[in-house]
Coordinates of C-alpha atoms in Angstrom, one line a residue:
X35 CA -22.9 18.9 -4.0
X36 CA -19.9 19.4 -2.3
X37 CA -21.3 16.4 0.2
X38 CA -21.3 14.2 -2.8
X39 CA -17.5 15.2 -3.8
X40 CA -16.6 14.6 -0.3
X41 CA -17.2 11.6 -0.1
X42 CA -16.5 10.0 -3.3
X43 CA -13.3 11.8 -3.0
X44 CA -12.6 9.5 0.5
X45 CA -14.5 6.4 -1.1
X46 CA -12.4 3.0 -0.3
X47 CA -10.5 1.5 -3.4
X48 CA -13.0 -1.8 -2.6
X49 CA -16.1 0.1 -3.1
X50 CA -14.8 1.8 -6.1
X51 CA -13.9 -1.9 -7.3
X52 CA -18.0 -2.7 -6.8
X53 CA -19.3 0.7 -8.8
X54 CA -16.9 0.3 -12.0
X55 CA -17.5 -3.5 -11.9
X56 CA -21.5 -2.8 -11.4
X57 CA -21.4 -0.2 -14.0
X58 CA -19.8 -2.1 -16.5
X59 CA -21.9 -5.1 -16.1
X60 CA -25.3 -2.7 -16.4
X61 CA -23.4 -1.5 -20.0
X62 CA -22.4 -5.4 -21.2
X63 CA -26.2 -5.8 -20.7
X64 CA -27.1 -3.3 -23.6
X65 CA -28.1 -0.3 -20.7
X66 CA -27.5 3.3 -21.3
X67 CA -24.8 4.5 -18.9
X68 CA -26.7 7.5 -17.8
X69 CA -30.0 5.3 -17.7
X70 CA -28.1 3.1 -15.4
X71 CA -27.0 5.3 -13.0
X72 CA -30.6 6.6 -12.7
X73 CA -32.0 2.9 -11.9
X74 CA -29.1 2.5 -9.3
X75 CA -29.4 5.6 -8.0
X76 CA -33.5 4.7 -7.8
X77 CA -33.4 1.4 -6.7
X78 CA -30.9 2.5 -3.7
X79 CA -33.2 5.4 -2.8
X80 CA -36.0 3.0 -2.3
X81 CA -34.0 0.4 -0.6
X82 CA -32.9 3.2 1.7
X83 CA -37.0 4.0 2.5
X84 CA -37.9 0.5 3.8
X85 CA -34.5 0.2 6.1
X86 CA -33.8 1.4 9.4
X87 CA -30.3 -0.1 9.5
X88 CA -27.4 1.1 7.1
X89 CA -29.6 3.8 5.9
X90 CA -27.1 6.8 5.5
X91 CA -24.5 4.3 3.6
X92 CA -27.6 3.2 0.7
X93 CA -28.5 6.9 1.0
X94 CA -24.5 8.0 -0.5
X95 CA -24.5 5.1 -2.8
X96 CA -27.8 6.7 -4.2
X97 CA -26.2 10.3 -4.0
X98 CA -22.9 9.4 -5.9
X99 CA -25.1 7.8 -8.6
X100 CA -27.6 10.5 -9.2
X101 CA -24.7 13.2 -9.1
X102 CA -23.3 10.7 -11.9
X103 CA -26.3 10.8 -14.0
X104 CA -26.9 14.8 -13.9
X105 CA -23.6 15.3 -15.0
X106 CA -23.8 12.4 -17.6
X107 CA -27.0 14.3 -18.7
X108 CA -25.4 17.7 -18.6
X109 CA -22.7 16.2 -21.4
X110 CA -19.7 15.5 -19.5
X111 CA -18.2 12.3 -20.1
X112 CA -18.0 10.0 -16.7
X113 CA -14.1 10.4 -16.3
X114 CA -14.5 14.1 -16.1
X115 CA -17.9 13.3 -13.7
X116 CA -15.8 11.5 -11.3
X117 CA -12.6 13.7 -11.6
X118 CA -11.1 14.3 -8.0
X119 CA -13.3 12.4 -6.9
X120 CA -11.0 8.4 -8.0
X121 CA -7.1 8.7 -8.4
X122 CA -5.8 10.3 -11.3
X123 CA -4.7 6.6 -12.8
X124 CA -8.3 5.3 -13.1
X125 CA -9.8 8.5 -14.1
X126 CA -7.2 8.3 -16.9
X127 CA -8.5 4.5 -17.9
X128 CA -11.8 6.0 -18.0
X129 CA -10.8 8.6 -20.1
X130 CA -9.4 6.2 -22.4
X131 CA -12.5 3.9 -22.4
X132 CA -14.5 7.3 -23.5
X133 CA -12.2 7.0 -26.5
X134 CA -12.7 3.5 -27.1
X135 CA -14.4 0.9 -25.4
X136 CA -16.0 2.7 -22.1
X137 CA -16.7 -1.2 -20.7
X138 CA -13.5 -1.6 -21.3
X139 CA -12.3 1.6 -19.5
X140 CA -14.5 0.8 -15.7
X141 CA -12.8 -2.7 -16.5
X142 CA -9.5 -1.3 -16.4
X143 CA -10.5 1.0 -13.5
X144 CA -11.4 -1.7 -11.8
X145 CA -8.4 -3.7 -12.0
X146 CA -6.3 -0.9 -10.7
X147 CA -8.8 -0.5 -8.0
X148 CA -8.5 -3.9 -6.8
X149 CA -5.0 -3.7 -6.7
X150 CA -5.0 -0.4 -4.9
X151 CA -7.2 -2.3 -1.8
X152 CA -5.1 -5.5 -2.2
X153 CA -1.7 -3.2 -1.6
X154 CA -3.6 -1.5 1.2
X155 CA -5.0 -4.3 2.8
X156 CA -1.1 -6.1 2.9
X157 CA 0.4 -2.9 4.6
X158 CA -1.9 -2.9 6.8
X159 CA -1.8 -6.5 7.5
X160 CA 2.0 -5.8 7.5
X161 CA 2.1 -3.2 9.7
X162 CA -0.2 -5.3 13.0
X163 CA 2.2 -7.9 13.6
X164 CA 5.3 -5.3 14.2
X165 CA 3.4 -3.0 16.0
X166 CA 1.6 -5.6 17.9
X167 CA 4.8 -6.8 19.1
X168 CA 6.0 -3.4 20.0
X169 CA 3.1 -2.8 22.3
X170 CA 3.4 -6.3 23.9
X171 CA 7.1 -5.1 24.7
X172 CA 5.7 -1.9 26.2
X173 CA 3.2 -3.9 28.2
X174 CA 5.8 -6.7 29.3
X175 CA 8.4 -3.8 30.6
X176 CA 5.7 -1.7 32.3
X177 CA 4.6 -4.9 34.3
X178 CA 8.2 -5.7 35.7
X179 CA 9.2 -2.3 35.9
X180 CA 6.3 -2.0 38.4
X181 CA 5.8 -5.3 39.7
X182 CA 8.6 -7.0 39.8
X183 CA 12.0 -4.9 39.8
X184 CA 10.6 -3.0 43.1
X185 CA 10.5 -6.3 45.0
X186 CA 13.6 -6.7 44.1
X187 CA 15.2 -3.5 45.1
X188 CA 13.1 -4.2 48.6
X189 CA 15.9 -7.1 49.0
X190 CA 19.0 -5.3 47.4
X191 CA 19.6 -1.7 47.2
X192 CA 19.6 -0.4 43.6
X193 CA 23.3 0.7 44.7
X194 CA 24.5 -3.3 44.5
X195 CA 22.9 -4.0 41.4
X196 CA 25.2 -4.3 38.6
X197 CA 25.5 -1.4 35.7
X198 CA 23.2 -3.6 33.4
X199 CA 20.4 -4.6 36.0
X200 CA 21.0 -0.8 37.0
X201 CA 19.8 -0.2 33.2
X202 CA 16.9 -2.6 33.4
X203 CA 15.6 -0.8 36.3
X204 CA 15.5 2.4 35.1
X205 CA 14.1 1.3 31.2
X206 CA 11.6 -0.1 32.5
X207 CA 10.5 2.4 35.1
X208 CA 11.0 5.5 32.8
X209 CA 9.1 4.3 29.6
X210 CA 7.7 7.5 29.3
X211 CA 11.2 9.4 29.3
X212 CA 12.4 7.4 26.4
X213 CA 9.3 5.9 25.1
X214 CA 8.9 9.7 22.9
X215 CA 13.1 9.5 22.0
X216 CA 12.2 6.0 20.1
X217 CA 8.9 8.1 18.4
X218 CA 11.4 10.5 17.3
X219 CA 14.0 8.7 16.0
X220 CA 11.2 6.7 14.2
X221 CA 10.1 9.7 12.5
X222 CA 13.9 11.3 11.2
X223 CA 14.8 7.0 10.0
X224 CA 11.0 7.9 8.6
X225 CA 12.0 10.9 7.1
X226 CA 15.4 9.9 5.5
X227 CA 13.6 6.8 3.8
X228 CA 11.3 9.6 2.1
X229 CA 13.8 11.7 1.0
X230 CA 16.1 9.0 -0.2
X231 CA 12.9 7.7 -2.1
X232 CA 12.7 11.1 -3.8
X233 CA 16.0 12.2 -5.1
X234 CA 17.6 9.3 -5.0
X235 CA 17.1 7.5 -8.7
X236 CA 19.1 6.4 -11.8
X237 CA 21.6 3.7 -10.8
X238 CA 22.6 4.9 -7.4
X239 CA 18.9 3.8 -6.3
X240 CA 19.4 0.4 -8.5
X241 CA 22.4 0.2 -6.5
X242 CA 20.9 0.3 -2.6
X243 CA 17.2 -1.0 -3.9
X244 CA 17.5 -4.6 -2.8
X245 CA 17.8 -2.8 1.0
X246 CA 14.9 -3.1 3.6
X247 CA 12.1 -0.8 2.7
X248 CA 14.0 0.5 -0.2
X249 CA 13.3 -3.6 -1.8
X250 CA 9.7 -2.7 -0.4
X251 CA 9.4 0.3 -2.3
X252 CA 10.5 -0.9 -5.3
X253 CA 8.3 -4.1 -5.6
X254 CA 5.5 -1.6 -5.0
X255 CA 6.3 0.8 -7.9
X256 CA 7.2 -2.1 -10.3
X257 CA 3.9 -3.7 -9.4
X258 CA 2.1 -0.1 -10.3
X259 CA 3.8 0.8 -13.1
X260 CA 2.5 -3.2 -14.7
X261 CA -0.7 -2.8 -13.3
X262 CA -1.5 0.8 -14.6
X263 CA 0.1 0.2 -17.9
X264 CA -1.6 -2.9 -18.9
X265 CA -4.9 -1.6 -17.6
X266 CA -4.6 2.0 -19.6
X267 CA -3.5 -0.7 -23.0
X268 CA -6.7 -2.5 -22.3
X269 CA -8.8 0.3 -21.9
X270 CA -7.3 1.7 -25.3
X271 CA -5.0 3.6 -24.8
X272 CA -1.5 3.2 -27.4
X273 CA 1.6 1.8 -24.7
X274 CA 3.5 5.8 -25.8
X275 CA 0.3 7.3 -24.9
X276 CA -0.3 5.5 -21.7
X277 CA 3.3 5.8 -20.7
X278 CA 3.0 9.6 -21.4
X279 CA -0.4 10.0 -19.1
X280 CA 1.1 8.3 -16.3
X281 CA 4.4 10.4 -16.7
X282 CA 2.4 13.6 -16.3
X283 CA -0.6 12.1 -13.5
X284 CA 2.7 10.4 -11.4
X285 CA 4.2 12.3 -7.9
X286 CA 6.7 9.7 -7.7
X287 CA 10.2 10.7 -9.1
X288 CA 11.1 6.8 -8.8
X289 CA 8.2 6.0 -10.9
X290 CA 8.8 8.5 -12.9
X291 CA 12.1 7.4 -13.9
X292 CA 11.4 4.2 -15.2
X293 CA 8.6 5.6 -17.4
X294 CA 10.9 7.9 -18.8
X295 CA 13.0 5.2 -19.1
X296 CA 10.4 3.1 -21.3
X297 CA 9.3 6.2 -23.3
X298 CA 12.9 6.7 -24.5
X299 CA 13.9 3.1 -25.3
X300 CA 10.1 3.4 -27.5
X301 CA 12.0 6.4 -29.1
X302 CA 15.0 4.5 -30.0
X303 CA 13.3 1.4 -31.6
X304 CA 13.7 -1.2 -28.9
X305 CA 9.7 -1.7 -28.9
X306 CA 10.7 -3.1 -32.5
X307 CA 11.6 -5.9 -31.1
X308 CA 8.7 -6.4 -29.1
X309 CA 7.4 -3.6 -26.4
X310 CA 8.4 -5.5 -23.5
X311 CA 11.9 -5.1 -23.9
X312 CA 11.3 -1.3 -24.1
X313 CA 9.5 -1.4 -20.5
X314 CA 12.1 -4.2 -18.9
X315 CA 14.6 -2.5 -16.8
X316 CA 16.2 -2.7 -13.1
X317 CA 13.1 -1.9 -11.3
X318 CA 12.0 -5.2 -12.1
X319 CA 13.3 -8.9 -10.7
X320 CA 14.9 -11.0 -13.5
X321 CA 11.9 -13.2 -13.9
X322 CA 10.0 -10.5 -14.6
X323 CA 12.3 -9.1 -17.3
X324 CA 12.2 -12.3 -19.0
X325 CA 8.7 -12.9 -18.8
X326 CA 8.4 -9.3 -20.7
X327 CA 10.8 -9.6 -22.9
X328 CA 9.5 -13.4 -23.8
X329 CA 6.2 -12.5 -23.9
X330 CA 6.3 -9.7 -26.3
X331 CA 4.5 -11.1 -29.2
X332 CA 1.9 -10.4 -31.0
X333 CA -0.7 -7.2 -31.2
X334 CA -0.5 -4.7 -28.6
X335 CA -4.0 -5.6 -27.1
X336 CA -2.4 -9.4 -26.6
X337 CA 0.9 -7.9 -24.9
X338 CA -1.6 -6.4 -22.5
X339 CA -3.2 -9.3 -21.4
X340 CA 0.0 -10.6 -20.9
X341 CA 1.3 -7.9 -19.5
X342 CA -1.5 -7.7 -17.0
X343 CA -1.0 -11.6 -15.9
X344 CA 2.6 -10.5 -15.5
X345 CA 1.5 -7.2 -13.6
X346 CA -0.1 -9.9 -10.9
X347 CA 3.1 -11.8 -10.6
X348 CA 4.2 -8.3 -9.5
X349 CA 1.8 -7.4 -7.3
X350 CA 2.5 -11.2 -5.6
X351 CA 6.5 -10.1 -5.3
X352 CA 5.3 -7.2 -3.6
X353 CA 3.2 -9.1 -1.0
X354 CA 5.3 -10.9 -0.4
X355 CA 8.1 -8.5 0.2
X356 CA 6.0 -6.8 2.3
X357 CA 5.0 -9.7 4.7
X358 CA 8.5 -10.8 4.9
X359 CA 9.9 -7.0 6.2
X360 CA 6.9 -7.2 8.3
X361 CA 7.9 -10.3 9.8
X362 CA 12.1 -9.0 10.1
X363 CA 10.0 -6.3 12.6
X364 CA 7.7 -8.2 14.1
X365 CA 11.0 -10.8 14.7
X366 CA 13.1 -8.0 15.9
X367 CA 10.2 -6.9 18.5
X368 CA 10.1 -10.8 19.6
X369 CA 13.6 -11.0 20.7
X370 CA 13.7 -7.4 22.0
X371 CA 10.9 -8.5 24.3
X372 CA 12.5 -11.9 24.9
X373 CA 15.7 -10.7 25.7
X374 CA 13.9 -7.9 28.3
X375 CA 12.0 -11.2 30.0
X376 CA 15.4 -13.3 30.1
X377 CA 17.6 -10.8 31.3
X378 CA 15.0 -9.9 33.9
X379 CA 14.9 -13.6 35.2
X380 CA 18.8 -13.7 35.3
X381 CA 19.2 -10.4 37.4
X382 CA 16.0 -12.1 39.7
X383 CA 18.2 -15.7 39.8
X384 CA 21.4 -13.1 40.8
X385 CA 20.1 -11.2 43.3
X386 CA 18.3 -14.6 44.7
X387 CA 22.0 -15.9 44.9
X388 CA 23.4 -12.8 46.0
X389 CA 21.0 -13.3 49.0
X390 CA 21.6 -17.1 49.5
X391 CA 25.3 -16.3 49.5
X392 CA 25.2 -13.6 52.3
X393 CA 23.1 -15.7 54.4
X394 CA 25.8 -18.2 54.5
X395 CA 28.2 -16.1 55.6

């Protein structure tokens, strides 16, 4: 048991995408959801028999499917089977497709899933190119720090170098000394973004949010906050009382904010006029806003589809505020490592000269 919890509890968001997409297919087909966990869950074990390669993975799949169906059998509904075990968001669209439409509810799940892995994958996409250039700096100043500069200093004492090709020397020969400095500093600029993220809100965040990662940050959240409120709508859940689940499921005081936000501009009518206008706010780009505000028409289930093309617009803005901090790094490592090869040729073309000239005289 506690296997099974494990590792649904540690399954990737892409995977989780596959069994709420599965699942609700099985269901649009007419199965019983407890039936069809049982044929999965069968038809994996069997599959798992006749292989000799990826054996232990069909062997989970069939584990997380028959614990599914025990508990479906035992009564509990599947949100409260798969509680811990998926983030709080989807279990709460699940929830609210056990109050209405369950397809509609893994649908839902699904949606946010797939976002989830899409965020993931860009940061970690994000993260290579920056990092990668970091490490290629590392590489490029351990090679002439101890291939090349000790030539050098073979033909001119350190002595006679000037303070700056003094400071070349000794960067690139004493990585190691300054190397876990940079870590550190790193980890307080690290620390101070995290702490600004969390008690920093209200309009004095509004008013720094447009700042590298702050703009990150917030492209993020507004891209969530879409994204889990058009999928808990569509699962059928009322906009208060998905507004009001994701107030008490967030950890994010940012978040937070502009939900409480939306919740009190639904208690002073503005919904009235159409409930995008009681979710638009600064956390959002102007196009978005409109788009919300234009787009509020019709029933609430419509406003939700809309609301979810809308949410992918978001999720894009993110991406692509993501990629384009990731490439101010990954630039900023380029010219750092640039500027360490140039300034390394120049202090090679001086001392060459200093030579030439003293052989003249």
């Amino acid at each position: 048991m506690r296997a099974i919890k494990q590792y649904f509890s540690t399954i990737p968001a892409r995977d989780r995408v596959e069994v709420y997409g599965f699942l609700a297919t099985l269901l649009d087909s007419g199965m019983n959801l407890q039936n069809a966990c049982g044929l999965v869950a069968g038809t994996l074990e069997n599959e798992a028999a006749d292989r000799l390669l990826g054996k232990g993975q069909l062997k989970k799949s069939a584990k997380l499917y028959r614990y599914v169906e025990e508990q479906l059998r035992l009564g509990q509904p599947l949100h409260s089977a798969l509680s811990g075990r998926v983030p709080d968001t989807e279990a709460m669209m699940l929830m609210a497709g056990d109050q209405g439409s369950l397809k509609d509810g893994l649908e839902a799940a699904a949606r946010s899933a797939g976002s989830a892995s899409d965020m993931r994958n860009t940061f970690i996409k994000g993260l290579l190119y920056p990092v990668g250039m970091f490490l290629l700096l590392l590489v490029s100043m351990n090679w002439i720090g101890n291939n090349l500069l000790p030539t050098l200093t073979s033909l001119i004492d350190l002595e006679d170098w000037t303070p700056n090709q003094q400071a070349l020397y000794w960067a690139t020969r004493n990585i190691a000394t300054w190397l876990p400095i940079v870590v550190f500093v790193l980890s307080v600029i690290s620390g101070l973004i995290m702490l600004i993220n969390r008690f920093v809100i209200g309009k004095p965040r509004e008013f720094i949010h447009g700042i590298p990662p702050l703009n990150v940050i917030r492209q993020v959240t507004a891209a969530t906050l879409l994204t889990t409120l058009s999928s808990l709508i569509m699962a059928g859940e009322t906009m208060r009382g998905a507004l009001e689940r994701m107030a008490t499921a967030t950890t994010s005081r940012y978040l937070e904010h502009y939900i409480e936000l939306a919740m009190n501009n639904i208690r002073l009518g503005r919904a009235s006029k159409g409930p995008g206008r009681a979710i638009a706010s600064k956390l959002f780009t102007p196009w978005i806003v409109v788009k919300l505000e234009l787009y509020s028409r019709g029933d609430a289930g419509e406003f939700a589809q809309k609301m979810a093309d809308i949410a992918a617009d978001a999720r894009q803005n993110a991406i692509k505020t993501i990629m384009g901090f990731s490439k101010l790094l990954g630039t900023l490592m380029l010219l750092i490592v640039a500027g360490v090869i140039g300034f390394t040729v120049i202090t090679m073309y001086s001392i060459t000269a200093s030579l030439q000239a003293g052989a003249g005289m």
